[in-house]
Amino acid sequence: MRRLAALLLAVAAVIWVRRLGPADAASAGGTALALGFTLLGAWIAGDVIRRLHVPRLTGYLLFGVLVGPYLGNVISESMAGQLQVITGVATTLIALIAGLSLNVERLGRRFIAIAYMTGTTLAVAMAGLFTFAWLAWPWLAIAPDAGGAERLVMIALLVLIVASFSPTMTAAVTAETGARGRLSELVLAMVILADLALLVLFSFAMQLARIVFGAGTDNVPVLARFGWEIGGAVAFGALVGALFALYVRYVGREIALVLIAACTLLSQVGTTQEFEPLLAAVAAGLVIENLAVAQGDALKAAVQRAAPPILLIFFVAVGTSLRVDALAIGGLVALAISVCRIAMIRAGVVAGLAVSRLDRTPGEYAWTGLISQAGITLGFASIVAAEFPGWGTNVQMLLVALIAIHELVGPIVFRQGLARAGEIDPHAQRPLLVVSNREPYLHTRSGDGRLVAAPATGGVAVALDALMRERGGVWIAHAAGAADRDVVDASNKVRVPPDHPSYELRRLWIDEPTFSAYYGGFANEGLWPLCHMVDIRPQFRSEDWAAYQAVNVRFAAAIDEELADSDTPVFIQDYHLALVAPALRARRPEARTALFWHIPWPYPDRLRICPWRRELVAGLLANDLLAFQLERDRRNFLLAAEEELGAEIESEASRIGHDGRHTTVISVPIGVDYDRIQGIATDPQLQAEQQRLRTMFGLRADIVGLGVDRLDYTKGIPERLAALDAVLTRVPDLRGRLTFVQIGVPSRSELASYSAIEAEIAEAITDLNARHRVDGGAPAVVYHRSPLGIRSLVALYRMAHFCIVSSLHDGMNLVAKEFVASRDDEDGVLVLSALAGAAQELHDALIINPYDVDGFADALVRAIEMPRAERSARMRAMRRVVAGRNVFSWASDILEGLESLWTKPLHYLTGFPQGDGTGAARGPEDVPV
Ligand code: GDG
């Protein structure tokens, strides 16, 4: 409603300004005011129309059409001159952005196919249009009597201009709808490639026209002129592009201003030196995107900041020149050409698909993105009109009417095409393929033979399960449940979750010796200790390595079978599956994969322990996106890629080039399902659960400490028991009053290193309890060795006065974050190892070094004695951190990051940045990559 009122106000203001009348036309104040109101009105109109599911740019254009005649009355000649310069700069900026959006390498092998598709589409469309124009020449009102070479050259120019497309509109509609997928990617590339070809052909045709009509008084040979116009434009553009890229890379200040300056330079030098300025700008954009600053976030942000006002002016200017009256004069002819153009483009797309062998779906909708025309078409038309005032002006008139039709119809049709191809709704999430060693549900049989589906414990499995419930798709994992075979269908799949089946679980059967060698051997006796700084010697055996390779290949084969279309994101989990991506890529070169490495990545010297480190690093680099928990891990990996493979690290360091492809490497710390934990924590029924646990554990101590861990030597459990021992020795008064509850779920017990740590912990606890026993008092340690449900865990987290996470080394540690998420009472102290990844975020925990027993004990005493006010302040600060980065934002950062590698959305074209006033755009395009 407020927007509508604002729109009415803007329209009224324009009418009011018009009332100032022609007499006031020279008043600069009035003119500026009129322009200001027009822009405001256009902006609001764009926003209003977007609500009707019509592209925002159509709103700008319509507003331009509406106010054009009024505006014309108040614009003085000098103002018109300035406007022309701004429009020139805007057109150049658009061409530069078009160049920036074509990443040749990202299209990979598809690039050649897309080039064929574009060439064929263009050839068919132009041949059809040429035939039409030749036959309908007498009715086209350009120069009906012209014949011979003159007519040929006129038709050639007309066909070239009519065939041209609008990269801006295509990019803008794609960005505005948030469309992602093959169609948007295909159309953007086609439009840019086609316009590049048309620019060259147009320049050539202009040279011919100059000869045929005897225009241009100089005697410069045609080829030299052509070479200057085209070659000079490309060379000049490449130079500006390279300089600009160097500037972004090494100076990087005020990029937005430099961007505008570069566009002005390109536009003005292009005009005065008889270069083709649009070609120069596209060339500059291509150089920047493909050679110099791939993934240039700084540049992207600059365009986002600098482009909207200029583009708004441009679209309103286009709108005002859309001269609906031209439609009245040449309307029927324009309509006929328009119908022919669309039919020919459709025919061209069909032929292009046959030649290029690109997929029919969504390729068949490509024509919908090729309808819009704008800047480049207008630019061509005005060049022809300026050089050949007679017939050229007629061509321009006809084109203005044609553009009016295509500009208004194109975005709407393209939007529908995207919708039909299923790419339109940014919130409609596409199915996902998750791959992990562990399955989210294990089927077993209870004592009475009933089937039971047990969900996997652990935050990540639960979160990925929630994601899959929402998006659907397939999860591929190793079958570990005793009754897993009993429930799968012929293709080894079962629909899960059992209560509400919404995705498929594809089970992989791995025979016993192979599984032990792959999982227990290479993954857990080799990679796990290699990646954690603990005194466990990594074991690397050739037979384990062979099994690891074989199992990874089997996972890849299963992915290949399940991947219906290569656009489906494949999200691979962890160190068990480092070699899946190369095996998959051998079968599906176009697959889109991301891998998250949940554990630390070792520093270079430690990595050298592994005999197959190069294969591992190269395997990981076969992913498109590789994500680590911490910046430190990411840096260590970059070093490994450089040292082991001589891979090329781009100076922005988010990408690694190796073996002819690129991998983006990011750090995205994992989070917990904050809302779910919060929901459990605030459930009034939780008290009953607490009571149950108190009874079960015989808990009667005043002070309760808590530790929740997989029984793993990396978790620092003996070290925490030693610190507790020191506390109880130092403060005997705490004996009988303090109980530490240790939940320790056995894992990988078949490995010697794990059974050893289990025995060590059990012995230490028995010893501790014996030495600090007080008659009638509470035991020092309660040890529970089987898994609890999440409700029980939350109940415990809320009962604890302090929680200890004392890892010797840990990728993140979810227990630390779960404890914080459970404490909406803002109480409880987290004692956290500096060597756990979580310490990088939870600065308000009491940070300890598990190797320093005395310092650790001091921290425990401090935790026990900490005043309530300090506990609250610390917990409040930590809760802000944990709430701000939950497990869903972790997953979507990775998946959005993966998808954005193909569609770098030009969201700066969709209007002014909205929202928080910081100028930062929001929405699905916003990814930290
Ligand atoms: C790796 C990295 C990284 C534990 N006992 C029970 C239970 N748990 C759940 C906890 C927590 C999870 O297990 C353990 O979290 P960690 O973070 O310690 O996980 P790791 O297994 O070491 O896994 C680690 C993690 O991946 C995620 O990226 O943080 O650094 O080593 O969620 O709650 N859950 C239930 N009952 C139990 O008895 N339900």
PDB file of C-alpha atoms and ligand atoms in Angstrom, residues 457-460 528 532 596 598-599 629 670 708-710 715 743 745 786-790 793 797 810-815 818, ligand 1:
ATOM      1  CA  THR A 457      23.236 -40.530  16.390  1.00  0.00           C
ATOM      2  CA  GLY A 458      25.320 -37.408  16.036  1.00  0.00           C
ATOM      3  CA  GLY A 459      24.489 -33.892  14.991  1.00  0.00           C
ATOM      4  CA  VAL A 460      25.606 -34.087  11.383  1.00  0.00           C
ATOM      5  CA  TRP A 528      42.408 -40.237  11.273  1.00  0.00           C
ATOM      6  CA  HIS A 532      44.951 -35.285  14.320  1.00  0.00           C
ATOM      7  CA  PHE A 596      33.215 -31.401   3.420  1.00  0.00           C
ATOM      8  CA  HIS A 598      35.020 -32.770   8.959  1.00  0.00           C
ATOM      9  CA  ILE A 599      38.381 -33.295  10.618  1.00  0.00           C
ATOM     10  CA  GLN A 629      36.058 -26.381   9.188  1.00  0.00           C
ATOM     11  CA  ILE A 670      29.855 -26.626  11.123  1.00  0.00           C
ATOM     12  CA  VAL A 708      29.917 -36.368  26.205  1.00  0.00           C
ATOM     13  CA  ASP A 709      32.205 -38.078  23.735  1.00  0.00           C
ATOM     14  CA  ARG A 710      32.783 -40.868  21.348  1.00  0.00           C
ATOM     15  CA  LYS A 715      38.978 -36.331  22.802  1.00  0.00           C
ATOM     16  CA  ILE A 743      28.954 -40.300  28.596  1.00  0.00           C
ATOM     17  CA  VAL A 745      30.005 -44.107  23.449  1.00  0.00           C
ATOM     18  CA  SER A 786      25.989 -46.594  25.813  1.00  0.00           C
ATOM     19  CA  PRO A 787      24.350 -44.032  23.567  1.00  0.00           C
ATOM     20  CA  LEU A 788      21.579 -41.807  24.874  1.00  0.00           C
ATOM     21  CA  GLY A 789      18.791 -40.162  22.918  1.00  0.00           C
ATOM     22  CA  ILE A 790      19.096 -36.502  22.080  1.00  0.00           C
ATOM     23  CA  LEU A 793      21.594 -35.462  26.218  1.00  0.00           C
ATOM     24  CA  TYR A 797      23.468 -30.510  29.286  1.00  0.00           C
ATOM     25  CA  ASP A 810      39.353 -31.749  17.015  1.00  0.00           C
ATOM     26  CA  GLY A 811      37.963 -30.475  13.733  1.00  0.00           C
ATOM     27  CA  MET A 812      35.158 -28.621  15.480  1.00  0.00           C
ATOM     28  CA  ASN A 813      33.438 -30.538  18.325  1.00  0.00           C
ATOM     29  CA  LEU A 814      29.693 -30.395  18.283  1.00  0.00           C
ATOM     30  CA  VAL A 815      29.257 -31.208  21.960  1.00  0.00           C
ATOM     31  CA  GLU A 818      25.157 -28.432  21.714  1.00  0.00           C
TER      32      GLU A 818
HETATM   33  C1  GDG B   1      33.805 -35.259  13.464  1.00  0.00           C
HETATM   34  C2  GDG B   1      34.963 -34.375  13.923  1.00  0.00           C
HETATM   35  C3  GDG B   1      33.376 -32.473  14.122  1.00  0.00           C
HETATM   36  C4  GDG B   1      27.733 -38.441  21.421  1.00  0.00           C
HETATM   37  N1  GDG B   1      27.213 -39.317  22.297  1.00  0.00           N
HETATM   38  C5  GDG B   1      25.927 -39.422  22.019  1.00  0.00           C
HETATM   39  C6  GDG B   1      25.641 -38.594  20.955  1.00  0.00           C
HETATM   40  N2  GDG B   1      26.755 -38.012  20.615  1.00  0.00           N
HETATM   41  C7  GDG B   1      26.857 -37.015  19.547  1.00  0.00           C
HETATM   42  C8  GDG B   1      27.026 -35.647  20.117  1.00  0.00           C
HETATM   43  C9  GDG B   1      27.622 -34.918  18.938  1.00  0.00           C
HETATM   44  C10 GDG B   1      28.411 -36.013  18.244  1.00  0.00           C
HETATM   45  O1  GDG B   1      27.955 -37.256  18.737  1.00  0.00           O
HETATM   46  C11 GDG B   1      29.885 -35.923  18.519  1.00  0.00           C
HETATM   47  O2  GDG B   1      30.338 -34.730  18.006  1.00  0.00           O
HETATM   48  P1  GDG B   1      31.857 -34.451  17.685  1.00  0.00           P
HETATM   49  O3  GDG B   1      31.931 -33.085  17.147  1.00  0.00           O
HETATM   50  O4  GDG B   1      32.689 -34.758  18.895  1.00  0.00           O
HETATM   51  O5  GDG B   1      32.063 -35.522  16.528  1.00  0.00           O
HETATM   52  P2  GDG B   1      33.095 -36.570  15.883  1.00  0.00           P
HETATM   53  O6  GDG B   1      32.414 -37.883  15.898  1.00  0.00           O
HETATM   54  O7  GDG B   1      34.474 -36.570  16.417  1.00  0.00           O
HETATM   55  O8  GDG B   1      33.086 -36.035  14.382  1.00  0.00           O
HETATM   56  C12 GDG B   1      34.463 -33.258  14.803  1.00  0.00           C
HETATM   57  C13 GDG B   1      32.301 -33.397  13.631  1.00  0.00           C
HETATM   58  O9  GDG B   1      32.835 -34.404  12.807  1.00  0.00           O
HETATM   59  C14 GDG B   1      31.276 -32.622  12.835  1.00  0.00           C
HETATM   60  O10 GDG B   1      31.845 -32.003  11.744  1.00  0.00           O
HETATM   61  O11 GDG B   1      32.823 -31.539  15.042  1.00  0.00           O
HETATM   62  O12 GDG B   1      35.541 -32.384  15.111  1.00  0.00           O
HETATM   63  O13 GDG B   1      35.920 -35.150  14.619  1.00  0.00           O
HETATM   64  O14 GDG B   1      26.635 -34.446  18.069  1.00  0.00           O
HETATM   65  O15 GDG B   1      25.805 -35.150  20.514  1.00  0.00           O
HETATM   66  N3  GDG B   1      24.422 -38.445  20.430  1.00  0.00           N
HETATM   67  C15 GDG B   1      23.420 -39.168  20.984  1.00  0.00           C
HETATM   68  N4  GDG B   1      23.641 -40.002  22.004  1.00  0.00           N
HETATM   69  C16 GDG B   1      24.868 -40.162  22.551  1.00  0.00           C
HETATM   70  O16 GDG B   1      25.053 -40.908  23.491  1.00  0.00           O
HETATM   71  N5  GDG B   1      22.182 -39.014  20.472  1.00  0.00           N
END
